[in-house]
Tab-separated table of C-alpha atoms in Angstrom:
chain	number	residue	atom	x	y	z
A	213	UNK	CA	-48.079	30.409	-27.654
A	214	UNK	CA	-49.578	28.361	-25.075
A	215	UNK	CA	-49.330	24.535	-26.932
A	216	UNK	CA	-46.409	22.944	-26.310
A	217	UNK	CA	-44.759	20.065	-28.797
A	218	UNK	CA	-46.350	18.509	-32.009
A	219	UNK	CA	-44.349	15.886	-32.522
A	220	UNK	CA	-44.673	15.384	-36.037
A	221	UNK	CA	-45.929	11.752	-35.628
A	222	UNK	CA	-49.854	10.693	-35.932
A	223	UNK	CA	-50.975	9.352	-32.878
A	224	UNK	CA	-52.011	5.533	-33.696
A	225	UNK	CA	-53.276	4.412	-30.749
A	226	UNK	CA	-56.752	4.867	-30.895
A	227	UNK	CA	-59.202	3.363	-33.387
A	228	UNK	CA	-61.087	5.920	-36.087
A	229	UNK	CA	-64.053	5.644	-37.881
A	230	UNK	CA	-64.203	5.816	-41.589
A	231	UNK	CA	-65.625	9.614	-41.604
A	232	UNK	CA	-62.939	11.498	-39.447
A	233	UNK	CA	-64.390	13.418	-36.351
A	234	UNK	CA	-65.368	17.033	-37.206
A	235	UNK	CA	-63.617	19.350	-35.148
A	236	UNK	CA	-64.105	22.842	-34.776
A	237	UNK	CA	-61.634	25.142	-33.505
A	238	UNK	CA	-62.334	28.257	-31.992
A	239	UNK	CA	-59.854	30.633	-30.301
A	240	UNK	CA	-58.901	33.902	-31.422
A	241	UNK	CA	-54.967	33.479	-31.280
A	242	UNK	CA	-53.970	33.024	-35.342
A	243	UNK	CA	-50.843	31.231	-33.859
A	244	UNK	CA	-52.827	28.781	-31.731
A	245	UNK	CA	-55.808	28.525	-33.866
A	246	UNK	CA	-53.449	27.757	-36.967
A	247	UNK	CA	-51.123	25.257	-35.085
A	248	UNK	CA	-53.904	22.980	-33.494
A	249	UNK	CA	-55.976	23.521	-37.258
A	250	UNK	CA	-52.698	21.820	-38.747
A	251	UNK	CA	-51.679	19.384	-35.955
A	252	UNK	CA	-54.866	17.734	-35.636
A	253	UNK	CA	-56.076	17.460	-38.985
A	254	UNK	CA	-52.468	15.694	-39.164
A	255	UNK	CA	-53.765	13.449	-36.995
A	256	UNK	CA	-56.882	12.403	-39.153
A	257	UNK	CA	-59.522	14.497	-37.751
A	258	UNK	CA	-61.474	17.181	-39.742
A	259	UNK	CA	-60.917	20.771	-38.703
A	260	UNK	CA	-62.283	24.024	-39.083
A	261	UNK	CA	-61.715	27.265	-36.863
A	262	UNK	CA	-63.629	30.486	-35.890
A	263	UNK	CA	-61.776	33.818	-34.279
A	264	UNK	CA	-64.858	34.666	-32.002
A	265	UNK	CA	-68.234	33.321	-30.974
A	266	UNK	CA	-70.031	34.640	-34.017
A	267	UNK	CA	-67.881	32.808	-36.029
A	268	UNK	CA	-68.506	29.491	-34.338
A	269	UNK	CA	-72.233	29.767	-34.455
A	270	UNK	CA	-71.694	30.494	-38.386
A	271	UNK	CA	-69.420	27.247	-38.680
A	272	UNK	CA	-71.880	25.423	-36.375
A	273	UNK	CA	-74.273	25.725	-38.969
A	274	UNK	CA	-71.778	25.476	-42.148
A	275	UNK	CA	-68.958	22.677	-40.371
A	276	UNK	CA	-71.739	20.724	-38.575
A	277	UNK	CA	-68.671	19.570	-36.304
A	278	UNK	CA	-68.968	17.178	-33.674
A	279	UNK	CA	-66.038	18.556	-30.988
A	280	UNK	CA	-65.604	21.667	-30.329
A	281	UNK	CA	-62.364	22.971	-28.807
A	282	UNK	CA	-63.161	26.488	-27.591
A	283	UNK	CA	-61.105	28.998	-25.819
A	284	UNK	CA	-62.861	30.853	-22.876
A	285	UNK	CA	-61.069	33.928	-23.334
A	286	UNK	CA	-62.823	35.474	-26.389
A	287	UNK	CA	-63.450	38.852	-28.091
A	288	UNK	CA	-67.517	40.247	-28.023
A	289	UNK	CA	-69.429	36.895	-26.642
A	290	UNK	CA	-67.018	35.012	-24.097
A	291	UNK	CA	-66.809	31.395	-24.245
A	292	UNK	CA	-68.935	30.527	-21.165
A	293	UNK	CA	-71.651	32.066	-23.085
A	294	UNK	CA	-71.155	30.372	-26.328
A	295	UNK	CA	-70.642	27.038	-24.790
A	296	UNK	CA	-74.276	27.705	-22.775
A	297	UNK	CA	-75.446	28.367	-26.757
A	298	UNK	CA	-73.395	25.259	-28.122
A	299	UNK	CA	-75.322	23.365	-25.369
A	300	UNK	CA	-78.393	23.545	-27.224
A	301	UNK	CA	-77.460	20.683	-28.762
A	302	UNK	CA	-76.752	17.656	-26.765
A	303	UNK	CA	-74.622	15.768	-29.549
A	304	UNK	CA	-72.353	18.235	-28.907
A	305	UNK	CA	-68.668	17.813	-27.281
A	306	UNK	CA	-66.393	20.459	-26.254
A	307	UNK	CA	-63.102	20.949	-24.550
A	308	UNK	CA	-62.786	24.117	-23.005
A	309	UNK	CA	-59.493	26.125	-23.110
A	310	UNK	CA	-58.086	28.599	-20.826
A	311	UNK	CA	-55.146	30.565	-19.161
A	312	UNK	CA	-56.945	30.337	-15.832
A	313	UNK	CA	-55.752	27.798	-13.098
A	314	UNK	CA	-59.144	28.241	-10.739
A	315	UNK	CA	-60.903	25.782	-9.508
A	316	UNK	CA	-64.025	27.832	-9.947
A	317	UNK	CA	-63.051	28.503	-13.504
A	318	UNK	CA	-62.739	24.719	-14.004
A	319	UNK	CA	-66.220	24.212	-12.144
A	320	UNK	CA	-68.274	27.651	-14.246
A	321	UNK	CA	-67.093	25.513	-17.181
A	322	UNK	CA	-68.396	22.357	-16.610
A	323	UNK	CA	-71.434	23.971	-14.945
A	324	UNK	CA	-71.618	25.878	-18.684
A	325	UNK	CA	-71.498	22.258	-20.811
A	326	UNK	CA	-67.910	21.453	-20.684
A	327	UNK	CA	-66.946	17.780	-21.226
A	328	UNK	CA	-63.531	18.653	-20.814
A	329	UNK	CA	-61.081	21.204	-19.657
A	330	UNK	CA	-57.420	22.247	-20.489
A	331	UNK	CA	-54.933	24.867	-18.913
A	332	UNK	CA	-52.726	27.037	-20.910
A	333	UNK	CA	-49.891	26.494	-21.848
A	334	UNK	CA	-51.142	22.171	-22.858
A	335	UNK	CA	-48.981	19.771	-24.412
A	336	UNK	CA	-50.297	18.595	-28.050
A	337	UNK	CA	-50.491	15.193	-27.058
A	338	UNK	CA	-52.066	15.664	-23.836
A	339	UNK	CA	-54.971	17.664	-26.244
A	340	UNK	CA	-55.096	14.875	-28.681
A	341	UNK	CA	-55.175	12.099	-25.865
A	342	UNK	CA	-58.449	14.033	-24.226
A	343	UNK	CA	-60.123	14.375	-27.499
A	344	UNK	CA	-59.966	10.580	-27.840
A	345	UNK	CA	-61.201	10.468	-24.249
A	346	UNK	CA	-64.207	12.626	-24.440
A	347	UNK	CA	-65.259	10.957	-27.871
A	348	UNK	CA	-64.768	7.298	-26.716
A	349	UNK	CA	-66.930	8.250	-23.615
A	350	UNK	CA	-69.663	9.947	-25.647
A	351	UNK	CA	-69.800	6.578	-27.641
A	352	UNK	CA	-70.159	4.546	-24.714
A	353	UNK	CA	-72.789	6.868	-23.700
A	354	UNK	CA	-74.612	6.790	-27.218
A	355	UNK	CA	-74.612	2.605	-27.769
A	356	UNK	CA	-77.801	2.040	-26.865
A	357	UNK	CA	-78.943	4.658	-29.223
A	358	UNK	CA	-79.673	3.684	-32.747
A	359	UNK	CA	-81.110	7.053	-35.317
A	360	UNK	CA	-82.608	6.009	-38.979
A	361	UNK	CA	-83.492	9.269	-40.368
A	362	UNK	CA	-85.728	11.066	-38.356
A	363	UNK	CA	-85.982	8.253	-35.924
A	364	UNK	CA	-84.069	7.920	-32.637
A	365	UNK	CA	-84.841	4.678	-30.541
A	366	UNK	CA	-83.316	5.002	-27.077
A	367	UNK	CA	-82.980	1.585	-26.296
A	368	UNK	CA	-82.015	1.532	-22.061
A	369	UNK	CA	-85.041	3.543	-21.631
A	370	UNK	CA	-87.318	2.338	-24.314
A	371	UNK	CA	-87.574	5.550	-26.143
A	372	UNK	CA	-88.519	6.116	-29.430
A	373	UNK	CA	-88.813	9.362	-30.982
A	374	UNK	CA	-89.471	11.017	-34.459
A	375	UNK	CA	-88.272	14.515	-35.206
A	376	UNK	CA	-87.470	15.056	-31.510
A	377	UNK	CA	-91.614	13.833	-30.816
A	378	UNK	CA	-92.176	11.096	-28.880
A	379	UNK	CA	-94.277	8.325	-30.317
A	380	UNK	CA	-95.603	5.695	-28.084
A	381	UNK	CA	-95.667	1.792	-29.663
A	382	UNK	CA	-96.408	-1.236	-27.952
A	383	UNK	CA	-94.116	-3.892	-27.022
A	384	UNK	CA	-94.680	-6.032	-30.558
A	385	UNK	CA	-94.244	-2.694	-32.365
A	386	UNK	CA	-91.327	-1.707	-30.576
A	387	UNK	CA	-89.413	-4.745	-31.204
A	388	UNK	CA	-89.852	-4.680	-34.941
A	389	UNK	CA	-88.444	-0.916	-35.161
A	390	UNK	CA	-85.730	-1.696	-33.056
A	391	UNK	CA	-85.156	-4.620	-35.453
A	392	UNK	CA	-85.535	-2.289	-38.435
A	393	UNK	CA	-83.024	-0.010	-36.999
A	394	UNK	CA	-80.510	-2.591	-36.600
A	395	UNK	CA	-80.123	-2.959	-40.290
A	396	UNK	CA	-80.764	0.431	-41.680
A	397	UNK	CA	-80.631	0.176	-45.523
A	398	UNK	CA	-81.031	-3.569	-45.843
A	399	UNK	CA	-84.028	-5.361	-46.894
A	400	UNK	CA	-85.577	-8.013	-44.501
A	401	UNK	CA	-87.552	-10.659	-45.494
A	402	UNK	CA	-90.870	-11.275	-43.800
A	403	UNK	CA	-90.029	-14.930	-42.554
A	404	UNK	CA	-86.353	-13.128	-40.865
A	405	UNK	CA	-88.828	-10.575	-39.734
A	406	UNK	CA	-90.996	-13.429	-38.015
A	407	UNK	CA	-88.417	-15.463	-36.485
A	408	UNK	CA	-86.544	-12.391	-35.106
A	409	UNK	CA	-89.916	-10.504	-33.645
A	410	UNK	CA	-92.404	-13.562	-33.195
A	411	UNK	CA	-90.033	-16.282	-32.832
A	412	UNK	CA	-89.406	-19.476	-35.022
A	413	UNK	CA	-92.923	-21.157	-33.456
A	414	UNK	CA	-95.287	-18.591	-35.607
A	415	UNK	CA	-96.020	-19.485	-39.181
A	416	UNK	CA	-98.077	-16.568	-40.484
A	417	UNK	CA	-96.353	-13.916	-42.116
A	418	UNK	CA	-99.759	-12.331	-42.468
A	419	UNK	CA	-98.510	-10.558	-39.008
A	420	UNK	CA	-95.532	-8.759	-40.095
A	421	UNK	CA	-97.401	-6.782	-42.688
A	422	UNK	CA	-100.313	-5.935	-39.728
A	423	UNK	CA	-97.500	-4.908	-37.771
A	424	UNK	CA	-95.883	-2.715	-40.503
A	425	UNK	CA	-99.095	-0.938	-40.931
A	426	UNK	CA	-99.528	0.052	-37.319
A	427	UNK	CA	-95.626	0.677	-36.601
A	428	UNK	CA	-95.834	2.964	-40.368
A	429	UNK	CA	-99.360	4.796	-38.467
A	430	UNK	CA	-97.318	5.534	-35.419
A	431	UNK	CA	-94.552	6.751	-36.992
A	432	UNK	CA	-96.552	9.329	-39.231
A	433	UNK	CA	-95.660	7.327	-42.525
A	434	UNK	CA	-98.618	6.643	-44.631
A	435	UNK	CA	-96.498	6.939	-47.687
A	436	UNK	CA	-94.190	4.505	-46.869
A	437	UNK	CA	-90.827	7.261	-47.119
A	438	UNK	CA	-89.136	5.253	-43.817
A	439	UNK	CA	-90.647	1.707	-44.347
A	440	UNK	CA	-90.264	1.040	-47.735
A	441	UNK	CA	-92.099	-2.407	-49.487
A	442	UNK	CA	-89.918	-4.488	-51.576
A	443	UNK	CA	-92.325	-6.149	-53.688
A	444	UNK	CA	-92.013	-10.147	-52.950
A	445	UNK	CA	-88.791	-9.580	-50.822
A	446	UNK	CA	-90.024	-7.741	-47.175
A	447	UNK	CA	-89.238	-4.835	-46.106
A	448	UNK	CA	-86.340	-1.440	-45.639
A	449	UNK	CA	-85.992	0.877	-43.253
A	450	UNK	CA	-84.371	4.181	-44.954
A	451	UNK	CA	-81.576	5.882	-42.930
């Protein structure tokens, strides 16, 4: 079959989020497809599967996973080809799988977007242990990010985006989104807003709502949908 040993206890050992990781399966075997489709949603994770490459571009848009373990060996569109489509978006992580021992297989599928890649026949725990891998890297990767809605603030290289568009803010500016961001949903009153932006040495909260107009300009929000007011409170950013 080409998996080898499920061993009918839940791996522990790692540390899950509240919302289980979405995986999507996709490998045309029904004996495969079926056993890794039951094993790892036995071990917490989400799963869905797709028989071809079609399929997985449906469930791409349907699943919205977040892994994707896909077998290179495919009927119509192969999988170096869908992972070159998968690549499209960067979020993305997948494990390749295949029944080819070649070096230049290994290095065509990392070339293609590959985080990962496993040899036929793979031991169920070896999978699991790799899936863990790739995700914990991709989170290392992804702390200095922080996303509120449409916003993405790339915080190593000073980044901030809207929609995928850069907008440019100046240092002040920057500092009270990134702020903002760091406590999506809550409100924050204008004197927490001045200390943490300004410092504990300025007095006039006059400055955080002149800020909040020029950060809501930049951002493309006269209506106030991302930075809401709470009347006599401060102020919420809206994830």
């Amino acid at each position: 079959m080409g998996v080898q040993g499920l061993s009918g206890q839940a791996s522990t050992n790692e540390p899950r989020e509240n919302d289980p990781l979405r995986i999507l399966v996709v490998e045309d075997e029904p004996q495969i497809s079926n056993f890794l489709r039951v094993g790892l949603g036995y071990e917490g994770f989400s799963v869905a599967v797709a028989e071809d490459g079609h399929g997985a571009l449906t469930q791409l848009k349907r699943f919205k996973p977040q892994l994707v373990i896909l077998d290179l060996m495919l009927p119509g569109m192969d999988g170096m080809e869908l992972a070159e489509r998968l690549r499209a978006d960067p979020d993305l992580m997948i494990i390749m799988l295949t029944a080819r021992d070649h070096v230049e297989d290994r290095i065509a599928g990392l070339k293609a977007g590959a985080d990962d890649y496993l040899v036929k026949p793979f031991d169920f725990e070896e999978l699991v242990a790799r899936i863990h891998a790739v995700a914990r890297r991709r989170l290392s990767a992804e702390a200095g990010i922080l996303r509120a809605g449409p916003i993405t603030l790339d915080q190593e290289r000073h980044l901030v985006t809207i929609d995928g568009s850069a907008v440019e803010l100046t240092v002040k500016e920057y500092d009270l989104l990134r702020l903002f961001a760091n406590h999506v949903g809550r409100v924050l009153s204008r004197r927490f807003i001045l200390d943490q932006v300004w410092g504990h040495e300025f007095y006039d909260e006059n400055n955080v709502e002149v800020y909040v107009r020029y950060l809501r300009r930049k951002l493309g929000d006269p209506e106030h949908q991302l930075i809401e007011t709470v009347r006599g409170v401060g102020y919420r950013l809206r994830g």
